[in-house]
CSV table of C-alpha atoms in Angstrom, one decimal:
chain,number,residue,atom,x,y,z
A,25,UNK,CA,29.4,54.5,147.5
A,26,UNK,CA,26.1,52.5,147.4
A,27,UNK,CA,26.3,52.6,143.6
A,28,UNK,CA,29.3,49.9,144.0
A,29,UNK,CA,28.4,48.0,146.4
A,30,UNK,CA,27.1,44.4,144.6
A,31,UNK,CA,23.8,43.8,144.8
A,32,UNK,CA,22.6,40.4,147.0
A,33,UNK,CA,22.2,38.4,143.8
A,34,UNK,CA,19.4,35.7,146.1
A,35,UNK,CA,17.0,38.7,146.3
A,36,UNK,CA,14.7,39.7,143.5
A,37,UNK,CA,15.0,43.5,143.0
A,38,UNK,CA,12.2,46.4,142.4
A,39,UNK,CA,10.9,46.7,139.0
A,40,UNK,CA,10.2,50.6,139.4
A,41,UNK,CA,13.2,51.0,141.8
A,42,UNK,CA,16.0,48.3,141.7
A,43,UNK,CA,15.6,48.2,145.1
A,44,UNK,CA,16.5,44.5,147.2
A,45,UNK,CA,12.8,43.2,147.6
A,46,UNK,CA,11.9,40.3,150.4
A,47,UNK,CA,10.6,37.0,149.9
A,48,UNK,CA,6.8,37.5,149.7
A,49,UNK,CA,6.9,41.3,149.6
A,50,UNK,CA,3.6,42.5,147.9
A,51,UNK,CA,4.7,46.0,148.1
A,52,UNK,CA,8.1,47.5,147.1
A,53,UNK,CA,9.2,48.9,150.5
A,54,UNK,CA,11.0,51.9,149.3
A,55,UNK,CA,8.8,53.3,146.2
A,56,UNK,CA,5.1,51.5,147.2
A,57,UNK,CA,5.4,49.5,143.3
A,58,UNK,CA,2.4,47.0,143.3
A,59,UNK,CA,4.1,43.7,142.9
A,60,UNK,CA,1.3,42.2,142.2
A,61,UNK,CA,1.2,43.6,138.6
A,62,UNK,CA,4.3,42.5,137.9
A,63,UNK,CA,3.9,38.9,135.5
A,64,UNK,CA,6.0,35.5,136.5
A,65,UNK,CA,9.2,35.6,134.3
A,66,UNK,CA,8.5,33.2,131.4
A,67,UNK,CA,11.2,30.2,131.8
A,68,UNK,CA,13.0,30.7,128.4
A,69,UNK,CA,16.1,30.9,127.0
A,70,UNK,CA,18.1,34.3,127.8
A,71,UNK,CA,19.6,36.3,125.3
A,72,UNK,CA,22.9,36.4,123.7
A,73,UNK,CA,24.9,39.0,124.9
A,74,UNK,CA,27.3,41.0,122.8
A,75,UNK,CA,30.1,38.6,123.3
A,76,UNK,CA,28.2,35.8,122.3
A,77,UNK,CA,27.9,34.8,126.2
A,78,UNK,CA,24.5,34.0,128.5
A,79,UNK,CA,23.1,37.0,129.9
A,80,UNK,CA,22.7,36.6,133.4
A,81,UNK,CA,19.0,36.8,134.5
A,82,UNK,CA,17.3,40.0,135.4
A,83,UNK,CA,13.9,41.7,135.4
A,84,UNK,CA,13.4,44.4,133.0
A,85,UNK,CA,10.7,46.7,131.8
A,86,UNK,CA,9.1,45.6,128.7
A,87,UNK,CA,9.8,49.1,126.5
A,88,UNK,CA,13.6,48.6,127.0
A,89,UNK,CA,14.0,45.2,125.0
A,90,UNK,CA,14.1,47.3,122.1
A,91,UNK,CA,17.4,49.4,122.9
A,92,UNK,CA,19.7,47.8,125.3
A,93,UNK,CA,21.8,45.1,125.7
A,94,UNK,CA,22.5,42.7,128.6
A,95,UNK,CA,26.3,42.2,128.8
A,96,UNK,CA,27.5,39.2,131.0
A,97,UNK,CA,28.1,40.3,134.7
A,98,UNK,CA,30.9,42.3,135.2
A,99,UNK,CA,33.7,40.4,137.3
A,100,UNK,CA,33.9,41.1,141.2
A,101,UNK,CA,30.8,43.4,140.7
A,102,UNK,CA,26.9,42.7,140.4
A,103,UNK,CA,26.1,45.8,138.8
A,104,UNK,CA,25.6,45.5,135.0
A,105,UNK,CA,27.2,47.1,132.3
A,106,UNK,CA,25.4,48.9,129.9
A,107,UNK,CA,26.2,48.7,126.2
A,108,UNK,CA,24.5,51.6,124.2
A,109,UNK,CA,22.7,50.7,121.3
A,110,UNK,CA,22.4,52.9,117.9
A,111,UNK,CA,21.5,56.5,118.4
A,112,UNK,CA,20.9,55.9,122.6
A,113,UNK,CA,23.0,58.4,124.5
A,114,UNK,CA,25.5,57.0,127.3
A,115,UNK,CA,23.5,58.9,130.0
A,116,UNK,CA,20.1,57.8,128.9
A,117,UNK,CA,17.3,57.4,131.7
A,118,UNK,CA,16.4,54.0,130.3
A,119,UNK,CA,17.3,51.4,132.6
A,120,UNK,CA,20.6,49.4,131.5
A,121,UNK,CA,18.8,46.0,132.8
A,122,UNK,CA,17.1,45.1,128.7
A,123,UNK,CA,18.9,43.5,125.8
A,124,UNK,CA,18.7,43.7,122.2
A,125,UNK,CA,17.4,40.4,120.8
A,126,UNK,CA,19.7,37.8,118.2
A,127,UNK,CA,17.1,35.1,118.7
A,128,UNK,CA,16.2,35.4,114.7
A,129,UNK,CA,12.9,34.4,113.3
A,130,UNK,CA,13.7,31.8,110.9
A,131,UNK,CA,14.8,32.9,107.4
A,132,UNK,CA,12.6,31.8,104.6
A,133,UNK,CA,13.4,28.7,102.1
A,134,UNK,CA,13.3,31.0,99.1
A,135,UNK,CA,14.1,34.8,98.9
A,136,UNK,CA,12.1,36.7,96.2
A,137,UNK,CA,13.9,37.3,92.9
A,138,UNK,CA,16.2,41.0,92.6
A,139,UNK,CA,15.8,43.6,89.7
A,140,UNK,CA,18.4,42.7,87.5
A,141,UNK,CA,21.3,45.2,87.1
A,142,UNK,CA,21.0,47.6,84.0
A,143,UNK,CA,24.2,46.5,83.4
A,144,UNK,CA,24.3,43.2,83.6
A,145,UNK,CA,20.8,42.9,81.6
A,146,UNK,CA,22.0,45.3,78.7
A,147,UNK,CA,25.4,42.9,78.2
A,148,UNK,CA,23.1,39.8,78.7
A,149,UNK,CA,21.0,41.7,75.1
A,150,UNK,CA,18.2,39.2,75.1
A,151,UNK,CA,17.0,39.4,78.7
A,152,UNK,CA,13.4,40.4,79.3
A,153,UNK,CA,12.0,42.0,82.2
A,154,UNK,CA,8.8,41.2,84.0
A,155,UNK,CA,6.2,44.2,82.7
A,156,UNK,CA,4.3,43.4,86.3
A,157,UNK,CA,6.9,42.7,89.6
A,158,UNK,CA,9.7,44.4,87.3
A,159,UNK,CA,12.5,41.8,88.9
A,160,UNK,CA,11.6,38.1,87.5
A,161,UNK,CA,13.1,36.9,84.1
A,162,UNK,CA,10.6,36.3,81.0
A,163,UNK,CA,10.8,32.5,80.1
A,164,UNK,CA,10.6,31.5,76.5
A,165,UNK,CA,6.6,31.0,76.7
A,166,UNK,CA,6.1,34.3,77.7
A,167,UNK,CA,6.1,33.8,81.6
A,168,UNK,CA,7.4,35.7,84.2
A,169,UNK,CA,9.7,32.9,86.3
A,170,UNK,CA,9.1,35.2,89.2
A,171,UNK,CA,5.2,35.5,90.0
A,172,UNK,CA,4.1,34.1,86.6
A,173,UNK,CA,2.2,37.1,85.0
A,174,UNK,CA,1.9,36.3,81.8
A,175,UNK,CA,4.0,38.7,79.6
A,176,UNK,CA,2.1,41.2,76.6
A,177,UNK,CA,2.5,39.9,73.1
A,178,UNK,CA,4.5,42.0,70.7
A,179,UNK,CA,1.6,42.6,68.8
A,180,UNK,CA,-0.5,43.7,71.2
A,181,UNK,CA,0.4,47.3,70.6
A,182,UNK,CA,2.5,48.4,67.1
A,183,UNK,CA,3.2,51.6,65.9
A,184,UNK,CA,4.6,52.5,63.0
A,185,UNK,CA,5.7,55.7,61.1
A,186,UNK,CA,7.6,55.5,57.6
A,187,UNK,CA,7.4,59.1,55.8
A,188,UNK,CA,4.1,60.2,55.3
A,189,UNK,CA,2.6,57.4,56.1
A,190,UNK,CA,1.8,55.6,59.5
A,191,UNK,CA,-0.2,53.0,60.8
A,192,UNK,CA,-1.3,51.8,64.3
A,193,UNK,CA,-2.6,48.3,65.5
A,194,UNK,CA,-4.3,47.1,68.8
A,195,UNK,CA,-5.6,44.0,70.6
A,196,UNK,CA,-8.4,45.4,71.6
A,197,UNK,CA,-10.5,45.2,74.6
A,198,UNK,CA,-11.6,42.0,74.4
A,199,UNK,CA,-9.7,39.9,73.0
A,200,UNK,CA,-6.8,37.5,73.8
A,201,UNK,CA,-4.4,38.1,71.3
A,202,UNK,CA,-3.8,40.5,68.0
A,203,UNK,CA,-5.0,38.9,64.8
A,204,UNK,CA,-4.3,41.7,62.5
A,205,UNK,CA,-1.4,43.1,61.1
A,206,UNK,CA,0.0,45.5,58.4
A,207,UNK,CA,2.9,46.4,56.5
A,208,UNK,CA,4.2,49.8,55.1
A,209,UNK,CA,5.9,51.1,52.3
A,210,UNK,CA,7.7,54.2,50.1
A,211,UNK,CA,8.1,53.5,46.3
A,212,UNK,CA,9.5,55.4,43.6
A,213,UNK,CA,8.1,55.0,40.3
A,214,UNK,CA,10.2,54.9,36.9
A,215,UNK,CA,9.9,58.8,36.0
A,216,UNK,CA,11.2,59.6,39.6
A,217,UNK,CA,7.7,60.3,41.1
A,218,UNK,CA,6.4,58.4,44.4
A,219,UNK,CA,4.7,55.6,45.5
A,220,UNK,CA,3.2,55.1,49.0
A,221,UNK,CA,1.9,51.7,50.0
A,222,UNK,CA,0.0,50.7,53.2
A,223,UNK,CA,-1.6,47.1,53.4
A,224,UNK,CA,-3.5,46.1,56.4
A,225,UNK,CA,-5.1,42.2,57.2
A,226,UNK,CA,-7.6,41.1,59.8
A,227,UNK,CA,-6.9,37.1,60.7
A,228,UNK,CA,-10.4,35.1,61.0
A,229,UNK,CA,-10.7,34.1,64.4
A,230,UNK,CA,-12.8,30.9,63.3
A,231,UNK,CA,-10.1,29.3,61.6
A,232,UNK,CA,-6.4,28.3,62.8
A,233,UNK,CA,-3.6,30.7,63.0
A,234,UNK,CA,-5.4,34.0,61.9
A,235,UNK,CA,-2.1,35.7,63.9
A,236,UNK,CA,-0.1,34.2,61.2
A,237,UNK,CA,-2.0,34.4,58.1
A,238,UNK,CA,-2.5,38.4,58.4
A,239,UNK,CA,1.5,38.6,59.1
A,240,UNK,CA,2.0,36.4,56.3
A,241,UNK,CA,-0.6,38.3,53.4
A,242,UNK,CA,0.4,41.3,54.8
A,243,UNK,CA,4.2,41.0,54.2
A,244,UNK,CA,3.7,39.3,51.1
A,245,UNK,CA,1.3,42.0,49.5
A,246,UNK,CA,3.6,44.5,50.6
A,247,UNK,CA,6.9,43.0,49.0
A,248,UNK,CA,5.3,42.1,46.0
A,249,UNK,CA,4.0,46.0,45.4
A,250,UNK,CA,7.3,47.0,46.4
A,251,UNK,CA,9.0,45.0,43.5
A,252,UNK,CA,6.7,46.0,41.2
A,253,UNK,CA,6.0,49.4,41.2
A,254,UNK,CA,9.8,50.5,40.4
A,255,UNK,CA,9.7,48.2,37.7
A,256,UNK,CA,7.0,50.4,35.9
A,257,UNK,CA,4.1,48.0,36.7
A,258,UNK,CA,0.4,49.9,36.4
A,259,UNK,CA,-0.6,50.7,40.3
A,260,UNK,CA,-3.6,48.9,40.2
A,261,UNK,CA,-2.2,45.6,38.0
A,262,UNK,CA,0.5,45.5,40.8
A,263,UNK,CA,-2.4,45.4,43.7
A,264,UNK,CA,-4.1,42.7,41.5
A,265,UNK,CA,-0.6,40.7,41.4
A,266,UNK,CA,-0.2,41.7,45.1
A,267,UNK,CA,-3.2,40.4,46.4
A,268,UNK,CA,-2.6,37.1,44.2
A,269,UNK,CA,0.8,36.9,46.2
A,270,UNK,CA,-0.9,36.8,50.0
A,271,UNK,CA,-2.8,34.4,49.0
A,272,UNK,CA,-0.5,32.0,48.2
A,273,UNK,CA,1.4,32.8,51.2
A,274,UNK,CA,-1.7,32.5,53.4
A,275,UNK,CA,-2.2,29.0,51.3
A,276,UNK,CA,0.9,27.8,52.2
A,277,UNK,CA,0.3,28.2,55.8
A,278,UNK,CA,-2.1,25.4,55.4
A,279,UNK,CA,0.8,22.9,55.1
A,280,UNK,CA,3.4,23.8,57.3
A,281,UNK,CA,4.5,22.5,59.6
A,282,UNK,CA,3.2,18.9,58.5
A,283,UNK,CA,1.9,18.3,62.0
A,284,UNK,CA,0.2,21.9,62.3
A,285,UNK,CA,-3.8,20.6,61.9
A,286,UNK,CA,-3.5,17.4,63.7
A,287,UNK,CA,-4.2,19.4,67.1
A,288,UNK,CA,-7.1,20.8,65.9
A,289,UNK,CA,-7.7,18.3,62.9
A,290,UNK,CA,-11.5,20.2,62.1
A,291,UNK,CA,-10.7,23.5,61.9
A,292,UNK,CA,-10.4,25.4,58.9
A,293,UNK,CA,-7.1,26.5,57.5
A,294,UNK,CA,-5.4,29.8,58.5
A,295,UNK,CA,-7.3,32.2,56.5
A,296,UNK,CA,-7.5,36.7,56.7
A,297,UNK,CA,-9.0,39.7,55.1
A,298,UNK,CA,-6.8,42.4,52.6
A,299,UNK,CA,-7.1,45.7,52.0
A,300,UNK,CA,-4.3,48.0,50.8
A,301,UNK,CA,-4.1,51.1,49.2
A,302,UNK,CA,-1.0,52.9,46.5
A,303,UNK,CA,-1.1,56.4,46.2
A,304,UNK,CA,0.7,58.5,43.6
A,305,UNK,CA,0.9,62.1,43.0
A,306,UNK,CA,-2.0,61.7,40.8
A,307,UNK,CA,-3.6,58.1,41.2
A,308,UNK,CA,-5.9,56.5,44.5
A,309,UNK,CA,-5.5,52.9,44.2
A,310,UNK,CA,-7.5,50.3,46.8
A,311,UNK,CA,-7.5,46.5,46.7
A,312,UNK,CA,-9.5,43.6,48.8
A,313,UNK,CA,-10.7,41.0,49.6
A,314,UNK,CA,-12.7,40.3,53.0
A,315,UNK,CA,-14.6,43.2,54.5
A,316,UNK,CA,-11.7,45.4,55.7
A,317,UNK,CA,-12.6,48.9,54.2
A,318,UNK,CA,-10.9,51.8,52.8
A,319,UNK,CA,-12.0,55.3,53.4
A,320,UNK,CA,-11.5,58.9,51.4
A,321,UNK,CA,-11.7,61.6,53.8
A,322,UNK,CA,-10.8,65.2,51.9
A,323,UNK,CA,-8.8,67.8,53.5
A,324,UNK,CA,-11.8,70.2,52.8
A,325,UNK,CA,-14.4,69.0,55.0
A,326,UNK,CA,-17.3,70.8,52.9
A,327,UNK,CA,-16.6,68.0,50.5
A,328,UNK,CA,-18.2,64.4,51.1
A,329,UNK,CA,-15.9,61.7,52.6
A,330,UNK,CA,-16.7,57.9,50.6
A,331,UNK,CA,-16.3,54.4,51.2
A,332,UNK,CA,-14.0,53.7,48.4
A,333,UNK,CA,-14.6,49.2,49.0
A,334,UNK,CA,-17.5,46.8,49.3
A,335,UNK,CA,-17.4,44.2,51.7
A,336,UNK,CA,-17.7,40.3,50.9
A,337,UNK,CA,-20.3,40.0,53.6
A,338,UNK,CA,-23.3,38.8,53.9
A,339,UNK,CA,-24.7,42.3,54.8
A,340,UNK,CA,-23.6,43.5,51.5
A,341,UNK,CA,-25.0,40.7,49.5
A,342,UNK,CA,-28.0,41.5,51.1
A,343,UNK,CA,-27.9,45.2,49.9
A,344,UNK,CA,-26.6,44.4,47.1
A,345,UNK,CA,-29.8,41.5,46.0
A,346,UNK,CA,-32.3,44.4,47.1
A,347,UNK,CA,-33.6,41.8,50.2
A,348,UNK,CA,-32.6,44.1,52.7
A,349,UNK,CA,-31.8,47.9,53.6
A,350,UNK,CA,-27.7,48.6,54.5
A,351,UNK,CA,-29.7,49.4,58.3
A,352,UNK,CA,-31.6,46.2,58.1
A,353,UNK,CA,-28.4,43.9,56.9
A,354,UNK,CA,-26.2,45.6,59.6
A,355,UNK,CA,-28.2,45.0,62.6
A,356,UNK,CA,-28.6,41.3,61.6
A,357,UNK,CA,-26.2,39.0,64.0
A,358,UNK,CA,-25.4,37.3,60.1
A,359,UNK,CA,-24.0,41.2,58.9
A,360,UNK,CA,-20.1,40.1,59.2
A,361,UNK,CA,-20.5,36.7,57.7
A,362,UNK,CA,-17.4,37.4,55.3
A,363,UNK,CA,-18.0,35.6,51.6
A,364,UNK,CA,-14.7,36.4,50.6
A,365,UNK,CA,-11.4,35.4,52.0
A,366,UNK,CA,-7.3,34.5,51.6
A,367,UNK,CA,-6.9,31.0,52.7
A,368,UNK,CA,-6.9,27.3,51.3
A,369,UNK,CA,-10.4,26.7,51.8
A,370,UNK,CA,-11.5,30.0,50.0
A,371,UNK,CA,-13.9,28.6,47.7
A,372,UNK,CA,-12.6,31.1,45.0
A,373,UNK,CA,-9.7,34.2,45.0
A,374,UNK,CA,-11.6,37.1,43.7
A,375,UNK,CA,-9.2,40.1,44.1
A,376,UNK,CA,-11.0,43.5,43.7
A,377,UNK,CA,-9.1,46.5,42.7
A,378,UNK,CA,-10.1,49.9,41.7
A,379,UNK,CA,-8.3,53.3,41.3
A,380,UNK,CA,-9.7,57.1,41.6
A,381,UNK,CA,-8.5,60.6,40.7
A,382,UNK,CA,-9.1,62.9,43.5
A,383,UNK,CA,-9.3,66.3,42.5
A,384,UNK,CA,-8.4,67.3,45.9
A,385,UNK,CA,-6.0,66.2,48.9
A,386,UNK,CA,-7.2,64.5,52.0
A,387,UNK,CA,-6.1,60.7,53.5
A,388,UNK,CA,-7.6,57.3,52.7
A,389,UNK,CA,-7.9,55.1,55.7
A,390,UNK,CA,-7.3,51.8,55.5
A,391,UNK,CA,-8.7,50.1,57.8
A,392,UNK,CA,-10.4,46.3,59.6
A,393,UNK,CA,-13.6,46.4,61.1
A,394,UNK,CA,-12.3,46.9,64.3
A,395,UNK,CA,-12.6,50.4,63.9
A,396,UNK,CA,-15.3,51.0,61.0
A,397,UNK,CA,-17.6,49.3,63.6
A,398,UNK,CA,-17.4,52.4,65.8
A,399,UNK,CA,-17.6,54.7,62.8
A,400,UNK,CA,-19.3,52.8,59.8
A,401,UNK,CA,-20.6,55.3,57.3
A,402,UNK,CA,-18.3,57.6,55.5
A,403,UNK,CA,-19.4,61.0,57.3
A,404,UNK,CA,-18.3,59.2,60.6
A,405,UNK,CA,-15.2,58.1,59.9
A,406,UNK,CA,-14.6,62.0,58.6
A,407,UNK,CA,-15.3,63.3,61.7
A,408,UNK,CA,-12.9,61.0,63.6
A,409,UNK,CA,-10.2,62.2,61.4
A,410,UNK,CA,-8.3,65.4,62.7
A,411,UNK,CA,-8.2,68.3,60.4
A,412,UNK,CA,-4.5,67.5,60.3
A,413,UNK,CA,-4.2,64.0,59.4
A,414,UNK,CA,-2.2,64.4,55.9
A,415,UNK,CA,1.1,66.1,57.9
A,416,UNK,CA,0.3,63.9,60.9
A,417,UNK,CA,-0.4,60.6,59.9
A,418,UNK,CA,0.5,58.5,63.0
A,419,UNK,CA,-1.0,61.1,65.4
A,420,UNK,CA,-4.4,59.9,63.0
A,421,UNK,CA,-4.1,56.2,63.5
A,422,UNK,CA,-3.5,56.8,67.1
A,423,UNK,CA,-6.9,59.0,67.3
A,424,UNK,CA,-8.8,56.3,64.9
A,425,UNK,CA,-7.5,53.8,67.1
A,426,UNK,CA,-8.8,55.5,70.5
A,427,UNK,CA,-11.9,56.1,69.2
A,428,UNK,CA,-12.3,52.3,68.2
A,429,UNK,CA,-11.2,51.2,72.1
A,430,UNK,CA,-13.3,54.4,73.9
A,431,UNK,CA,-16.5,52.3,71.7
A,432,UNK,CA,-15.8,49.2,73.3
A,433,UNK,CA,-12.9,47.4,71.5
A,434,UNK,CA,-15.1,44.4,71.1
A,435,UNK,CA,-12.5,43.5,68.1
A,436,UNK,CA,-8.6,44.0,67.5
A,437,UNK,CA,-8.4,47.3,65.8
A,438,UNK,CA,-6.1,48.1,63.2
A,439,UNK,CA,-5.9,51.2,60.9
A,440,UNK,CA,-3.2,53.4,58.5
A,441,UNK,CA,-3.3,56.4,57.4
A,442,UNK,CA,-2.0,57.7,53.8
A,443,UNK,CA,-1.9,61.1,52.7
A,444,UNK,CA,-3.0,62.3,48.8
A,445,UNK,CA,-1.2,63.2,46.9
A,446,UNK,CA,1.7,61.5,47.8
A,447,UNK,CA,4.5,64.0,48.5
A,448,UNK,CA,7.2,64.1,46.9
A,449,UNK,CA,10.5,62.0,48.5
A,450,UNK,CA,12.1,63.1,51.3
A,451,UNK,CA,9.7,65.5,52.4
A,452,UNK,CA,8.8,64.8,55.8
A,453,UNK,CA,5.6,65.5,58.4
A,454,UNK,CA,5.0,69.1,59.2
């Protein structure tokens, strides 16, 4: 048959047709295919074939490449064998004269970075995923070793529920890094009655380490009311003492390590804002120093709300003197000038203190600036609060909070949320 007869290998073939074509043939003589159409063969190295052997030369059409391969020649015969490629029927109409490519593009020098296995990473404990490409490993600074996104802070974002009582903090919109913090606490008093205790500091971003003195006046403040409330001490005589102990601890910031100011040798030292609150069954306590405020907000909404603090600004000073009006003193670019402060350089520790007898429940927020900014007199801040906030106390902060970033979060934000009276122990949110 003329299917196995062997081709003449000196003649070019058809294109269209396979058929033998002439020297100089413009025309294929049995199908009329315009040679002329047809490009000059580049001069380039053939393909590997399947058995790792030179593929003879032959003409193919350009939309086969991409599913055939060119064998070498069959022995005694001309006719080439066609090797099917994934999914390609044996008795496809594609002509067997194309091959699949091995010619590689090079491979790069570096191969981007895996997700780690689940398994590997939860024996491994203290490995940390990249928040941004999700496969790179978080260096020690806070780097992602794979595309170098720099990792959120812990403190960017903390919740935290304990009991009745809750408490939210933020960065912010604005800023770099969290300067506030907070600390939380349950009590119970010597006839058996509770204590709830919420404590929240705002770090003053003009002097070093504000990160580090809120942390450290808010932990110590907390502690020390902790200690001393079982022990039978007065509520507000243990904020006093309380307030004493963060500023020692902010003090001693100022110190250590030795080398700590040398990098920044005309700064002032670390220094923050207090205010915390202890609530009893029957006694509203508040302490401060700095302008971070503490709200009442009744359950009963027909009642007024109050500011139950006054800053140590220069706003308030202002008030205060009769120079100004509270609208006048706020609007003035001077208004958060603080007067008042926990650090070394503090020109004097004045720690205020004052307890209240509501004759109703409802919360007291405790809060920075960072929110009061965006709801500054007492009838704002009430109508912030949900209805709900003494069995919902975190769902609160997390509203107060909101509110605070939908304004603007020009300021790290920070705010908890403690319901009056306390209730009694182990009772838990609705």
């Amino acid at each position: 048959m003329m299917s196995q007869m062997p081709r003449q290998a000196a003649l070019p073939t058809c294109p269209s047709c396979a058929e033998p074509l002439d020297a100089g043939d413009r025309y294929c003589g049995a199908c009329g295919f315009d040679l002329s159409v047809v490009p000059r063969r580049p001069d380039d190295h053939p393909t590997l074939a399947m058995n790792g052997m030179a593929a003879p030369a032959a003409p193919a059409a350009p939309e086969a490449l991409a599913a055939w391969a060119t064998p070498a020649a069959a022995p005694h015969t001309g006719a080439p064998t066609p090797v099917r490629a994934p999914g390609v029927d044996a008795d496809t109409s594609v002509p067997p004269t194309a091959g699949v490519r091995f010619d590689r593009p090079a491979e790069p020098e570096e191969y981007p970075l895996q997700a780690p296995d689940p398994r590997v990473a939860a024996e491994a404990g203290a490995v940390k995923v990249c928040v941004a490409c999700r496969a790179g490993r978080v260096d020690d600074d806070g780097y992602c070793e794979n595309c170098g996104h720099a990792q959120p802070r812990e403190r960017d974002h903390m919740e935290l529920e304990s009991g009745p009582v809750a408490a939210v903090s933020d960065r912010g919109l604005r800023h770099h890094r969290n300067e506030d913090s907070f600390s939380l606490g349950r009590a119970t008093l010597p006839d058996g009655s509770p204590a709830l205790v919420a404590v929240v500091c705002d770090g003053v971003s003009s002097a070093t380490r504000p990160d580090d003195a809120s942390m450290a006046a808010a932990r110590a403040a907390g502690e020390s009311l902790l200690a001393a409330l079982p022990q039978g001490a007065h509520p507000q005589a243990a904020m006093h003492e309380a307030i004493v102990a963060a500023s020692h601890a902010v003090n001693a910031l100022a110190g250590e390590p030795a080398t700590a100011r040398e990098h920044a040798p005309h700064q002032n030292s670390p220094a923050c804002t207090l205010v915390g609150t202890v609530v009893t069954p029957g006694l509203l306590v508040v302490g401060w120093v700095g302008d971070s405020r503490a709200y009442w907000v009744p359950a009963d909404r027909a009642t007024p709300p109050a500011r139950l603090t006054e800053d140590d600004s220069w706003a308030a000073q202002m008030v205060a003197a009769g120079l100004m009006s509270e609208a006048e003193a706020y609007a003035d670019e001077r208004a958060h000038a603080i007067t008042g402060w926990l650090g070394a350089d503090a020109y004097e520790l004045e720690p205020h203190t004052a307890s209240f007898k509501p004759d109703r429940p409802g919360v007291v927020v405790v809060c920075t600036d960072g929110l009061w900014n965006y709801a500054e007199a007492a009838e704002e801040m009430a109508e912030v609060v949900p209805l709900d906030a003494a069995v919902r106390p975190l769902h609160c902060a997390q509203v107060l909070v909101g509110h605070a970033l939908d304004g603007g979060g020009h300021d790290n934000v920070t705010v908890a949320v403690v319901p009056f009276p306390a209730p009694p122990q182990g009772a838990g949110n609705a």
